[in-house]
Amino acid sequence: MSSPITDLIHHPYAPPAGFAAPQPGVFKASTVIFPNVAAMRARDWKQKGGYTYGLHGTPTTFLLEERIAALEGGKHCLLVPSGLAAIANVSLSLLGAGDEVLVPDNAYGPNKALAEGELQQWGITHQFYDPMDPADLQSRLGPRTKLVWLEAPGSVTMEFPPLARQAAICRERGVTTALDSTWSSGLAYNGFDLGGPMGSGADIVVHALTKYPSGGGDVLMGAVVTRDDALHLKLKLTHMRLGLGVGANDAEAILRSLPSLALRYHAQDQAARRLAAWLRQRPEVARVLHPAFEGSPGHAHWQATCGADGAAAGLFSVTFHERYSPRQVDAFCDALELFKLGYSWGGPVSLVVPYDLATMRSARFGGTLCRGMLVRFSVGLEAVSDLQLDLEHALAALG
Ligand SMILES: *Cc1c(COP(=O)(O)O)cnc(C)c1O
């Protein structure tokens, strides 16, 4: 069996007869035409044996679904218009009035906002849990808990949780887990097989394809991946009823980027580590948060999950010494020229976002990461030496 990286390039795809191009075609449809009434009645949109309607899949989206399922080590994949839509698809499918969902306190912000917004409004309660303390998660599991979200590492603050332990705790209690595995991109760890003594993994893996799989900073898409047929069907019924389709041109853009996914991921990982190591030596910097760095929160969990010389995304965060005011940190971000101010990550352009931790973390769980300013860096594909010079110039603007 070849590695998933090779499978992203060599994959079952039958081009039209006589046209053996390596890249798949773009098939667009709302309507799909049936040869007769019997065929129309017989075709089941839930099965991939045939096509029924554009929203239920085309040759282009089916192919991308197969590739993402293979990348994540899953069996089924649903494509949705964004990473956030993938999160919403899962929560709306598995939760009903009277149920409770648990979300890590350092989760991707809009996942928490969905719990506080629509879910709350529909009678679904939530609790945020300490991502680094399995006992805290365990103590919050109750008879009404129907879904536990996992994420590694935490968005923005980058703590790497004891993922295998968390999944095992939920499995023991029979609670479904959904892991936001965007950072791993199917490369740093496998969300369905997290190792550890229990050999546990998540039941559902979601992935913002917007990030590394797109790689261009130009396409929004998400994926919901499962291994279990019944769970997939439940998610697919919600997917259909919410009308969550994706466009063929966007699917094709991601199919074109997948063969270079691993190369880009590892190059951006290496570049980020070089810049993070350089920043760590600087007198202005208080802390560099990167799960592969010793002393970063959850470093041992990263090692256990990804391997001692495992991979990481090209992301890290930095806090500056307390003598610098939030205004000075803003001035640093404004002084950067190659690092642009912008959300998202995984594209060719390096990005920064300044965050005020007090607005995003509860003081209860955040430890030292619950107040002050933090700058999140996403490293693109520029020359590392140019990026380092950019940082050096901007540090002068800190004052
Ligand atoms: C970006 C991101 C998402 C959401 O993806 P969008 O396509 O921007 O909606 C979800 N989870 C994580 C961890 C992300 O980084």
mmCIF file of C-alpha atoms and ligand atoms in Angstrom:
data_model
loop_
_atom_site.group_PDB
_atom_site.id
_atom_site.type_symbol
_atom_site.label_atom_id
_atom_site.label_comp_id
_atom_site.label_asym_id
_atom_site.label_seq_id
_atom_site.Cartn_x
_atom_site.Cartn_y
_atom_site.Cartn_z
ATOM 1 C CA MET A 1 0.000 0.000 0.000
ATOM 2 C CA SER A 2 1.357 3.406 -0.900
ATOM 3 C CA SER A 3 1.314 6.423 1.392
ATOM 4 C CA PRO A 4 -1.585 8.881 1.316
ATOM 5 C CA ILE A 5 0.785 11.421 -0.224
ATOM 6 C CA THR A 6 1.250 9.174 -3.266
ATOM 7 C CA ASP A 7 -2.440 8.336 -3.312
ATOM 8 C CA LEU A 8 -3.240 12.039 -3.691
ATOM 9 C CA ILE A 9 -1.439 11.879 -7.035
ATOM 10 C CA HIS A 10 -2.178 8.314 -8.194
ATOM 11 C CA HIS A 11 -5.850 7.849 -7.626
ATOM 12 C CA PRO A 12 -8.599 6.053 -9.484
ATOM 13 C CA TYR A 13 -9.751 8.510 -12.101
ATOM 14 C CA ALA A 14 -10.965 7.440 -15.498
ATOM 15 C CA PRO A 15 -10.599 10.288 -17.977
ATOM 16 C CA PRO A 16 -12.998 10.363 -20.948
ATOM 17 C CA ALA A 17 -11.967 7.806 -23.591
ATOM 18 C CA GLY A 18 -9.001 8.995 -25.616
ATOM 19 C CA PHE A 19 -8.177 11.878 -23.283
ATOM 20 C CA ALA A 20 -5.632 10.780 -20.724
ATOM 21 C CA ALA A 21 -4.845 14.067 -18.967
ATOM 22 C CA PRO A 22 -3.644 13.622 -15.381
ATOM 23 C CA GLN A 23 -6.005 16.215 -13.922
ATOM 24 C CA PRO A 24 -9.747 15.517 -13.712
ATOM 25 C CA GLY A 25 -12.304 17.521 -15.612
ATOM 26 C CA VAL A 26 -14.733 20.048 -14.148
ATOM 27 C CA PHE A 27 -18.293 18.737 -14.306
ATOM 28 C CA LYS A 28 -20.982 21.267 -13.518
ATOM 29 C CA ALA A 29 -24.637 20.521 -13.034
ATOM 30 C CA SER A 30 -27.755 21.397 -11.214
ATOM 31 C CA THR A 31 -29.831 19.101 -13.424
ATOM 32 C CA VAL A 32 -28.752 15.559 -14.218
ATOM 33 C CA ILE A 33 -30.809 13.892 -16.951
ATOM 34 C CA PHE A 34 -32.288 10.417 -16.497
ATOM 35 C CA PRO A 35 -32.917 8.109 -19.461
ATOM 36 C CA ASN A 36 -36.462 7.222 -18.330
ATOM 37 C CA VAL A 37 -38.919 7.379 -15.421
ATOM 38 C CA ALA A 38 -37.883 3.994 -14.080
ATOM 39 C CA ALA A 39 -34.257 5.137 -13.826
ATOM 40 C CA MET A 40 -35.359 8.377 -12.185
ATOM 41 C CA ARG A 41 -37.348 6.503 -9.537
ATOM 42 C CA ALA A 42 -34.684 3.854 -9.006
ATOM 43 C CA ARG A 43 -31.746 6.143 -8.411
ATOM 44 C CA ASP A 44 -30.964 6.781 -4.745
ATOM 45 C CA TRP A 45 -29.180 10.072 -4.108
ATOM 46 C CA LYS A 46 -27.686 8.625 -0.907
ATOM 47 C CA GLN A 47 -25.693 6.084 -2.918
ATOM 48 C CA LYS A 48 -22.707 6.987 -5.048
ATOM 49 C CA GLY A 49 -23.644 4.509 -7.772
ATOM 50 C CA GLY A 50 -25.176 7.253 -9.897
ATOM 51 C CA TYR A 51 -25.949 10.940 -10.121
ATOM 52 C CA THR A 52 -29.311 12.524 -9.292
ATOM 53 C CA TYR A 53 -28.861 16.265 -8.814
ATOM 54 C CA GLY A 54 -25.923 18.675 -8.678
ATOM 55 C CA LEU A 55 -26.381 19.312 -4.958
ATOM 56 C CA HIS A 56 -25.933 15.595 -4.276
ATOM 57 C CA GLY A 57 -22.675 15.338 -6.158
ATOM 58 C CA THR A 58 -20.960 15.404 -9.540
ATOM 59 C CA PRO A 59 -17.959 13.432 -10.850
ATOM 60 C CA THR A 60 -15.766 16.357 -9.714
ATOM 61 C CA THR A 61 -17.063 16.526 -6.139
ATOM 62 C CA PHE A 62 -17.181 12.737 -5.739
ATOM 63 C CA LEU A 63 -13.520 12.571 -6.720
ATOM 64 C CA LEU A 64 -12.520 15.267 -4.246
ATOM 65 C CA GLU A 65 -14.552 13.510 -1.535
ATOM 66 C CA GLU A 66 -12.667 10.268 -2.205
ATOM 67 C CA ARG A 67 -9.311 12.012 -2.034
ATOM 68 C CA ILE A 68 -10.034 13.848 1.209
ATOM 69 C CA ALA A 69 -11.396 10.650 2.795
ATOM 70 C CA ALA A 70 -8.145 8.896 1.795
ATOM 71 C CA LEU A 71 -6.017 11.772 3.111
ATOM 72 C CA GLU A 72 -7.752 11.707 6.504
ATOM 73 C CA GLY A 73 -7.826 7.908 6.730
ATOM 74 C CA GLY A 74 -11.636 7.858 6.615
ATOM 75 C CA LYS A 75 -14.225 6.057 4.535
ATOM 76 C CA HIS A 76 -16.775 8.777 3.737
ATOM 77 C CA CYS A 77 -16.474 12.497 3.102
ATOM 78 C CA LEU A 78 -19.000 15.295 2.709
ATOM 79 C CA LEU A 79 -17.960 18.589 1.121
ATOM 80 C CA VAL A 80 -19.405 21.842 2.454
ATOM 81 C CA PRO A 81 -18.905 25.509 1.524
ATOM 82 C CA SER A 82 -16.460 26.326 4.367
ATOM 83 C CA GLY A 83 -14.670 24.867 7.367
ATOM 84 C CA LEU A 84 -17.225 26.556 9.581
ATOM 85 C CA ALA A 85 -20.053 24.924 7.603
ATOM 86 C CA ALA A 86 -18.401 21.556 8.353
ATOM 87 C CA ILE A 87 -18.561 22.331 12.075
ATOM 88 C CA ALA A 88 -22.185 23.456 11.752
ATOM 89 C CA ASN A 89 -23.117 20.347 9.722
ATOM 90 C CA VAL A 90 -21.848 18.128 12.551
ATOM 91 C CA SER A 91 -23.392 20.054 15.447
ATOM 92 C CA LEU A 92 -26.771 20.518 13.728
ATOM 93 C CA SER A 93 -26.907 16.860 12.762
ATOM 94 C CA LEU A 94 -26.074 15.333 16.139
ATOM 95 C CA LEU A 95 -27.688 17.735 18.611
ATOM 96 C CA GLY A 96 -31.325 18.443 19.504
ATOM 97 C CA ALA A 97 -33.237 20.367 22.153
ATOM 98 C CA GLY A 98 -32.178 19.204 25.636
ATOM 99 C CA ASP A 99 -28.775 17.914 24.498
ATOM 100 C CA GLU A 100 -25.423 19.340 25.523
ATOM 101 C CA VAL A 101 -22.215 19.845 23.540
ATOM 102 C CA LEU A 102 -18.724 20.291 25.029
ATOM 103 C CA VAL A 103 -16.267 22.577 23.250
ATOM 104 C CA PRO A 104 -12.606 23.175 24.221
ATOM 105 C CA ASP A 105 -12.046 26.665 25.605
ATOM 106 C CA ASN A 106 -9.301 27.316 23.012
ATOM 107 C CA ALA A 107 -11.392 26.119 20.030
ATOM 108 C CA TYR A 108 -11.724 27.905 16.712
ATOM 109 C CA GLY A 109 -13.748 30.978 17.804
ATOM 110 C CA PRO A 110 -16.776 30.574 15.528
ATOM 111 C CA ASN A 111 -17.335 27.014 16.853
ATOM 112 C CA LYS A 112 -17.852 28.582 20.317
ATOM 113 C CA ALA A 113 -20.010 31.324 18.769
ATOM 114 C CA LEU A 114 -22.268 28.711 17.127
ATOM 115 C CA ALA A 115 -22.781 27.063 20.531
ATOM 116 C CA GLU A 116 -23.565 30.426 22.145
ATOM 117 C CA GLY A 117 -25.800 31.505 19.256
ATOM 118 C CA GLU A 118 -28.007 29.151 17.256
ATOM 119 C CA LEU A 119 -27.451 26.048 19.424
ATOM 120 C CA GLN A 120 -28.406 27.912 22.600
ATOM 121 C CA GLN A 121 -31.394 29.462 20.851
ATOM 122 C CA TRP A 122 -32.628 25.982 19.902
ATOM 123 C CA GLY A 123 -32.406 24.628 23.447
ATOM 124 C CA ILE A 124 -29.000 22.944 23.097
ATOM 125 C CA THR A 125 -26.719 23.781 26.015
ATOM 126 C CA HIS A 126 -22.929 23.878 25.947
ATOM 127 C CA GLN A 127 -19.974 23.898 28.293
ATOM 128 C CA PHE A 128 -16.457 24.991 27.474
ATOM 129 C CA TYR A 129 -13.849 22.657 28.965
ATOM 130 C CA ASP A 130 -10.189 22.922 29.866
ATOM 131 C CA PRO A 131 -8.397 21.558 26.783
ATOM 132 C CA MET A 132 -5.322 20.557 28.793
ATOM 133 C CA ASP A 133 -6.980 18.762 31.727
ATOM 134 C CA PRO A 134 -8.650 15.421 30.876
ATOM 135 C CA ALA A 135 -10.194 15.317 34.384
ATOM 136 C CA ASP A 136 -12.027 18.560 33.645
ATOM 137 C CA LEU A 137 -13.449 17.109 30.404
ATOM 138 C CA GLN A 138 -14.414 13.896 32.191
ATOM 139 C CA SER A 139 -16.201 15.764 34.985
ATOM 140 C CA ARG A 140 -18.350 17.681 32.490
ATOM 141 C CA LEU A 141 -19.635 14.609 30.630
ATOM 142 C CA GLY A 142 -23.234 14.028 31.642
ATOM 143 C CA PRO A 143 -26.298 12.129 30.483
ATOM 144 C CA ARG A 144 -27.193 15.007 28.147
ATOM 145 C CA THR A 145 -23.753 15.213 26.502
ATOM 146 C CA LYS A 146 -24.234 14.094 22.893
ATOM 147 C CA LEU A 147 -21.145 15.539 21.243
ATOM 148 C CA VAL A 148 -17.638 16.536 22.297
ATOM 149 C CA TRP A 149 -15.529 18.741 20.053
ATOM 150 C CA LEU A 150 -11.771 18.205 20.024
ATOM 151 C CA GLU A 151 -9.172 20.412 18.382
ATOM 152 C CA ALA A 152 -5.384 20.144 18.247
ATOM 153 C CA PRO A 153 -3.608 22.378 18.745
ATOM 154 C CA GLY A 154 -5.854 25.148 20.059
ATOM 155 C CA SER A 155 -6.630 27.915 17.594
ATOM 156 C CA VAL A 156 -4.421 30.937 18.215
ATOM 157 C CA THR A 157 -2.930 29.853 21.580
ATOM 158 C CA MET A 158 -1.485 26.634 20.113
ATOM 159 C CA GLU A 159 -1.640 24.410 23.222
ATOM 160 C CA PHE A 160 -1.524 20.754 22.160
ATOM 161 C CA PRO A 161 -4.080 18.749 24.190
ATOM 162 C CA PRO A 162 -3.831 15.103 25.345
ATOM 163 C CA LEU A 163 -5.862 14.137 22.295
ATOM 164 C CA ALA A 164 -5.772 10.332 22.540
ATOM 165 C CA ARG A 165 -6.765 10.484 26.217
ATOM 166 C CA GLN A 166 -9.638 12.869 25.483
ATOM 167 C CA ALA A 167 -10.952 10.630 22.694
ATOM 168 C CA ALA A 168 -10.641 7.567 24.957
ATOM 169 C CA ILE A 169 -12.575 9.245 27.803
ATOM 170 C CA CYS A 170 -15.462 10.053 25.454
ATOM 171 C CA ARG A 171 -15.405 6.586 23.875
ATOM 172 C CA GLU A 172 -15.625 4.938 27.305
ATOM 173 C CA ARG A 173 -18.741 6.997 27.998
ATOM 174 C CA GLY A 174 -20.225 6.347 24.551
ATOM 175 C CA VAL A 175 -20.161 10.030 23.556
ATOM 176 C CA THR A 176 -19.511 10.921 19.908
ATOM 177 C CA THR A 177 -16.376 12.982 19.253
ATOM 178 C CA ALA A 178 -15.696 15.367 16.383
ATOM 179 C CA LEU A 179 -12.128 16.536 15.854
ATOM 180 C CA ASP A 180 -11.271 19.755 14.032
ATOM 181 C CA SER A 181 -8.152 18.504 12.314
ATOM 182 C CA THR A 182 -7.457 21.495 10.056
ATOM 183 C CA TRP A 183 -3.982 22.091 11.545
ATOM 184 C CA SER A 184 -2.908 18.493 10.838
ATOM 185 C CA SER A 185 -4.276 18.462 7.274
ATOM 186 C CA GLY A 186 -4.174 14.654 7.485
ATOM 187 C CA LEU A 187 -0.358 14.872 7.622
ATOM 188 C CA ALA A 188 0.827 15.637 11.175
ATOM 189 C CA TYR A 189 -1.502 13.104 12.834
ATOM 190 C CA ASN A 190 -4.389 10.863 11.833
ATOM 191 C CA GLY A 191 -7.588 11.943 13.571
ATOM 192 C CA PHE A 192 -9.121 8.451 13.457
ATOM 193 C CA ASP A 193 -6.093 6.732 14.921
ATOM 194 C CA LEU A 194 -4.475 8.795 17.635
ATOM 195 C CA GLY A 195 -2.394 5.992 19.114
ATOM 196 C CA GLY A 196 -2.052 5.847 22.861
ATOM 197 C CA PRO A 197 -2.900 2.854 25.027
ATOM 198 C CA MET A 198 -6.548 2.804 23.930
ATOM 199 C CA GLY A 199 -5.761 3.172 20.226
ATOM 200 C CA SER A 200 -8.558 5.700 20.193
ATOM 201 C CA GLY A 201 -9.501 8.181 17.552
ATOM 202 C CA ALA A 202 -12.307 10.607 16.855
ATOM 203 C CA ASP A 203 -15.603 9.468 15.326
ATOM 204 C CA ILE A 204 -15.740 12.447 12.969
ATOM 205 C CA VAL A 205 -12.898 14.509 11.520
ATOM 206 C CA VAL A 206 -13.604 17.955 10.085
ATOM 207 C CA HIS A 207 -11.118 19.856 7.978
ATOM 208 C CA ALA A 208 -11.148 23.423 6.612
ATOM 209 C CA LEU A 209 -9.946 22.703 3.075
ATOM 210 C CA THR A 210 -9.702 26.506 2.837
ATOM 211 C CA LYS A 211 -6.270 26.194 4.470
ATOM 212 C CA TYR A 212 -3.544 23.855 3.149
ATOM 213 C CA PRO A 213 -5.557 21.714 0.699
ATOM 214 C CA SER A 214 -6.563 24.857 -1.199
ATOM 215 C CA GLY A 215 -3.186 26.426 -0.548
ATOM 216 C CA GLY A 216 -4.051 29.506 -2.564
ATOM 217 C CA GLY A 217 -5.859 31.734 -0.100
ATOM 218 C CA ASP A 218 -8.624 31.851 -2.695
ATOM 219 C CA VAL A 219 -11.072 28.983 -2.088
ATOM 220 C CA LEU A 220 -13.394 28.344 0.849
ATOM 221 C CA MET A 221 -14.418 24.726 1.511
ATOM 222 C CA GLY A 222 -14.804 22.250 4.336
ATOM 223 C CA ALA A 223 -14.976 18.486 4.735
ATOM 224 C CA VAL A 224 -16.706 16.129 7.178
ATOM 225 C CA VAL A 225 -15.017 12.717 7.228
ATOM 226 C CA THR A 226 -16.179 9.519 8.937
ATOM 227 C CA ARG A 227 -15.407 5.810 9.015
ATOM 228 C CA ASP A 228 -18.831 4.691 10.185
ATOM 229 C CA ASP A 229 -21.616 4.118 7.625
ATOM 230 C CA ALA A 230 -24.522 4.979 9.946
ATOM 231 C CA LEU A 231 -22.864 8.128 11.251
ATOM 232 C CA HIS A 232 -22.083 9.217 7.696
ATOM 233 C CA LEU A 233 -25.704 8.721 6.657
ATOM 234 C CA LYS A 234 -26.944 10.825 9.570
ATOM 235 C CA LEU A 235 -24.555 13.630 8.620
ATOM 236 C CA LYS A 236 -25.423 13.298 4.934
ATOM 237 C CA LEU A 237 -29.168 13.636 5.586
ATOM 238 C CA THR A 238 -28.527 16.917 7.435
ATOM 239 C CA HIS A 239 -26.132 17.986 4.668
ATOM 240 C CA MET A 240 -28.883 17.439 2.096
ATOM 241 C CA ARG A 241 -31.629 19.124 4.132
ATOM 242 C CA LEU A 242 -29.444 22.202 4.699
ATOM 243 C CA GLY A 243 -28.522 22.373 1.001
ATOM 244 C CA LEU A 244 -24.771 22.403 1.584
ATOM 245 C CA GLY A 245 -23.320 22.006 -1.907
ATOM 246 C CA VAL A 246 -19.961 23.195 -3.292
ATOM 247 C CA GLY A 247 -19.086 24.543 -6.733
ATOM 248 C CA ALA A 248 -17.228 22.402 -9.273
ATOM 249 C CA ASN A 249 -14.640 25.098 -10.017
ATOM 250 C CA ASP A 250 -13.751 25.350 -6.343
ATOM 251 C CA ALA A 251 -13.534 21.549 -6.078
ATOM 252 C CA GLU A 252 -11.249 21.494 -9.116
ATOM 253 C CA ALA A 253 -8.987 24.176 -7.629
ATOM 254 C CA ILE A 254 -8.465 21.963 -4.575
ATOM 255 C CA LEU A 255 -7.957 18.834 -6.692
ATOM 256 C CA ARG A 256 -5.198 20.730 -8.506
ATOM 257 C CA SER A 257 -3.523 21.709 -5.222
ATOM 258 C CA LEU A 258 -3.621 18.288 -3.547
ATOM 259 C CA PRO A 259 -0.564 16.769 -5.271
ATOM 260 C CA SER A 260 1.621 19.512 -3.760
ATOM 261 C CA LEU A 261 -0.100 19.462 -0.338
ATOM 262 C CA ALA A 262 2.619 17.550 1.522
ATOM 263 C CA LEU A 263 5.462 19.525 -0.068
ATOM 264 C CA ARG A 264 3.872 22.838 0.833
ATOM 265 C CA TYR A 265 2.923 21.700 4.333
ATOM 266 C CA HIS A 266 6.440 20.548 5.174
ATOM 267 C CA ALA A 267 8.110 23.582 3.592
ATOM 268 C CA GLN A 268 5.851 25.948 5.545
ATOM 269 C CA ASP A 269 6.471 23.903 8.710
ATOM 270 C CA GLN A 270 10.249 24.221 8.314
ATOM 271 C CA ALA A 271 10.083 27.936 7.494
ATOM 272 C CA ALA A 272 7.826 28.616 10.491
ATOM 273 C CA ARG A 273 10.160 26.742 12.845
ATOM 274 C CA ARG A 274 13.170 28.736 11.635
ATOM 275 C CA LEU A 275 11.385 32.049 12.139
ATOM 276 C CA ALA A 276 9.903 31.001 15.474
ATOM 277 C CA ALA A 277 13.354 29.908 16.711
ATOM 278 C CA TRP A 278 14.801 33.230 15.611
ATOM 279 C CA LEU A 279 12.038 35.181 17.336
ATOM 280 C CA ARG A 280 12.575 33.175 20.518
ATOM 281 C CA GLN A 281 16.091 34.659 20.795
ATOM 282 C CA ARG A 282 14.857 38.220 20.510
ATOM 283 C CA PRO A 283 14.787 40.339 23.686
ATOM 284 C CA GLU A 284 11.362 41.840 22.800
ATOM 285 C CA VAL A 285 9.692 38.410 22.765
ATOM 286 C CA ALA A 286 8.325 36.912 25.975
ATOM 287 C CA ARG A 287 7.040 33.630 24.594
ATOM 288 C CA VAL A 288 6.870 31.659 21.380
ATOM 289 C CA LEU A 289 3.976 29.216 21.243
ATOM 290 C CA HIS A 290 4.694 26.363 18.844
ATOM 291 C CA PRO A 291 3.759 22.807 19.831
ATOM 292 C CA ALA A 292 7.026 21.372 18.470
ATOM 293 C CA PHE A 293 9.057 23.659 20.775
ATOM 294 C CA GLU A 294 10.071 22.484 24.194
ATOM 295 C CA GLY A 295 8.381 24.566 26.860
ATOM 296 C CA SER A 296 5.366 25.303 24.672
ATOM 297 C CA PRO A 297 2.107 24.127 26.317
ATOM 298 C CA GLY A 298 1.364 20.520 25.416
ATOM 299 C CA HIS A 299 4.728 19.892 23.738
ATOM 300 C CA ALA A 300 4.806 16.369 25.189
ATOM 301 C CA HIS A 301 1.319 15.693 23.797
ATOM 302 C CA TRP A 302 2.440 16.916 20.381
ATOM 303 C CA GLN A 303 5.401 14.501 20.595
ATOM 304 C CA ALA A 304 3.141 11.622 21.607
ATOM 305 C CA THR A 305 0.620 12.373 18.855
ATOM 306 C CA CYS A 306 2.817 13.498 15.958
ATOM 307 C CA GLY A 307 6.122 11.784 16.834
ATOM 308 C CA ALA A 308 9.354 13.164 18.309
ATOM 309 C CA ASP A 309 10.374 14.518 14.903
ATOM 310 C CA GLY A 310 6.829 14.866 13.708
ATOM 311 C CA ALA A 311 5.299 17.502 11.511
ATOM 312 C CA ALA A 312 3.469 20.711 12.331
ATOM 313 C CA ALA A 313 1.601 23.359 10.396
ATOM 314 C CA GLY A 314 3.421 26.603 9.549
ATOM 315 C CA LEU A 315 1.766 28.452 12.404
ATOM 316 C CA PHE A 316 2.948 29.883 15.692
ATOM 317 C CA SER A 317 2.048 32.651 18.108
ATOM 318 C CA VAL A 318 4.162 35.131 19.998
ATOM 319 C CA THR A 319 3.635 37.241 23.106
ATOM 320 C CA PHE A 320 5.785 40.285 23.766
ATOM 321 C CA HIS A 321 7.226 41.461 27.064
ATOM 322 C CA GLU A 322 4.785 43.308 29.294
ATOM 323 C CA ARG A 323 6.663 46.564 28.857
ATOM 324 C CA TYR A 324 5.107 46.787 25.390
ATOM 325 C CA SER A 325 1.617 48.259 25.218
ATOM 326 C CA PRO A 326 -1.118 46.859 22.967
ATOM 327 C CA ARG A 327 -0.586 49.954 20.784
ATOM 328 C CA GLN A 328 3.066 49.086 20.314
ATOM 329 C CA VAL A 329 2.128 45.520 19.345
ATOM 330 C CA ASP A 330 -0.310 46.953 16.781
ATOM 331 C CA ALA A 331 2.510 49.186 15.487
ATOM 332 C CA PHE A 332 4.698 46.080 15.047
ATOM 333 C CA CYS A 333 1.963 44.412 12.958
ATOM 334 C CA ASP A 334 1.440 47.572 10.906
ATOM 335 C CA ALA A 335 5.182 47.836 10.236
ATOM 336 C CA LEU A 336 5.356 44.372 8.657
ATOM 337 C CA GLU A 337 5.459 44.480 4.870
ATOM 338 C CA LEU A 338 5.680 40.885 3.633
ATOM 339 C CA PHE A 339 3.542 39.507 6.475
ATOM 340 C CA LYS A 340 0.096 40.850 5.596
ATOM 341 C CA LEU A 341 -2.734 41.509 8.040
ATOM 342 C CA GLY A 342 -5.376 38.926 7.245
ATOM 343 C CA TYR A 343 -7.327 35.947 8.539
ATOM 344 C CA SER A 344 -6.949 32.310 7.564
ATOM 345 C CA TRP A 345 -3.716 30.487 6.757
ATOM 346 C CA GLY A 346 -2.104 27.848 4.559
ATOM 347 C CA GLY A 347 -1.708 30.053 1.477
ATOM 348 C CA PRO A 348 1.430 31.412 -0.214
ATOM 349 C CA VAL A 349 1.260 34.805 1.529
ATOM 350 C CA SER A 350 2.513 35.067 5.119
ATOM 351 C CA LEU A 351 -0.070 36.527 7.478
ATOM 352 C CA VAL A 352 -0.344 37.951 10.991
ATOM 353 C CA VAL A 353 -3.292 38.645 13.269
ATOM 354 C CA PRO A 354 -3.007 40.428 16.636
ATOM 355 C CA TYR A 355 -5.402 39.019 19.247
ATOM 356 C CA ASP A 356 -6.496 40.372 22.612
ATOM 357 C CA LEU A 357 -6.595 37.176 24.687
ATOM 358 C CA ALA A 358 -9.008 38.605 27.280
ATOM 359 C CA THR A 359 -11.754 38.639 24.622
ATOM 360 C CA MET A 360 -11.354 34.980 23.680
ATOM 361 C CA ARG A 361 -10.323 32.822 26.642
ATOM 362 C CA SER A 362 -11.954 32.236 30.005
ATOM 363 C CA ALA A 363 -9.581 33.152 32.801
ATOM 364 C CA ARG A 364 -10.518 29.821 34.421
ATOM 365 C CA PHE A 365 -8.674 27.703 31.847
ATOM 366 C CA GLY A 366 -6.404 30.063 29.986
ATOM 367 C CA GLY A 367 -3.646 30.055 32.624
ATOM 368 C CA THR A 368 -1.106 32.617 31.481
ATOM 369 C CA LEU A 369 -2.781 32.708 28.059
ATOM 370 C CA CYS A 370 -5.952 34.505 29.127
ATOM 371 C CA ARG A 371 -4.864 38.124 28.939
ATOM 372 C CA GLY A 372 -2.541 40.386 27.033
ATOM 373 C CA MET A 373 -1.809 40.645 23.337
ATOM 374 C CA LEU A 374 -0.739 37.737 21.195
ATOM 375 C CA VAL A 375 0.312 37.794 17.540
ATOM 376 C CA ARG A 376 -0.421 34.712 15.432
ATOM 377 C CA PHE A 377 1.902 34.124 12.490
ATOM 378 C CA SER A 378 1.045 32.027 9.468
ATOM 379 C CA VAL A 379 4.100 31.419 7.319
ATOM 380 C CA GLY A 380 3.609 31.318 3.554
ATOM 381 C CA LEU A 381 5.986 30.354 0.784
ATOM 382 C CA GLU A 382 8.238 33.424 0.572
ATOM 383 C CA ALA A 383 12.025 33.133 1.085
ATOM 384 C CA VAL A 384 12.638 32.688 4.805
ATOM 385 C CA SER A 385 15.510 35.192 4.767
ATOM 386 C CA ASP A 386 13.155 37.886 3.424
ATOM 387 C CA LEU A 387 10.559 37.088 6.064
ATOM 388 C CA GLN A 388 13.171 37.290 8.805
ATOM 389 C CA LEU A 389 14.313 40.716 7.589
ATOM 390 C CA ASP A 390 10.685 41.837 7.580
ATOM 391 C CA LEU A 391 10.329 40.748 11.222
ATOM 392 C CA GLU A 392 13.580 42.444 12.151
ATOM 393 C CA HIS A 393 12.469 45.772 10.654
ATOM 394 C CA ALA A 394 9.055 45.588 12.268
ATOM 395 C CA LEU A 395 10.533 44.778 15.707
ATOM 396 C CA ALA A 396 12.224 48.169 15.524
ATOM 397 C CA ALA A 397 8.731 49.705 15.366
ATOM 398 C CA LEU A 398 7.901 48.170 18.763
ATOM 399 C CA GLY A 399 9.853 51.068 20.231
HETATM 400 C C1 LIG B 1 -10.099 28.279 9.349
HETATM 401 C C2 LIG B 1 -10.568 27.286 10.309
HETATM 402 C C3 LIG B 1 -11.896 26.848 10.295
HETATM 403 C C4 LIG B 1 -12.942 27.446 9.382
HETATM 404 O O1 LIG B 1 -12.650 27.389 8.043
HETATM 405 P P1 LIG B 1 -13.359 28.402 7.019
HETATM 406 O O2 LIG B 1 -13.278 27.692 5.723
HETATM 407 O O3 LIG B 1 -12.608 29.685 7.089
HETATM 408 O O4 LIG B 1 -14.785 28.550 7.491
HETATM 409 C C5 LIG B 1 -12.263 25.882 11.210
HETATM 410 N N1 LIG B 1 -11.388 25.368 12.090
HETATM 411 C C6 LIG B 1 -10.106 25.770 12.127
HETATM 412 C C7 LIG B 1 -9.191 25.144 13.124
HETATM 413 C C8 LIG B 1 -9.655 26.733 11.247
HETATM 414 O O5 LIG B 1 -8.388 27.134 11.304
#
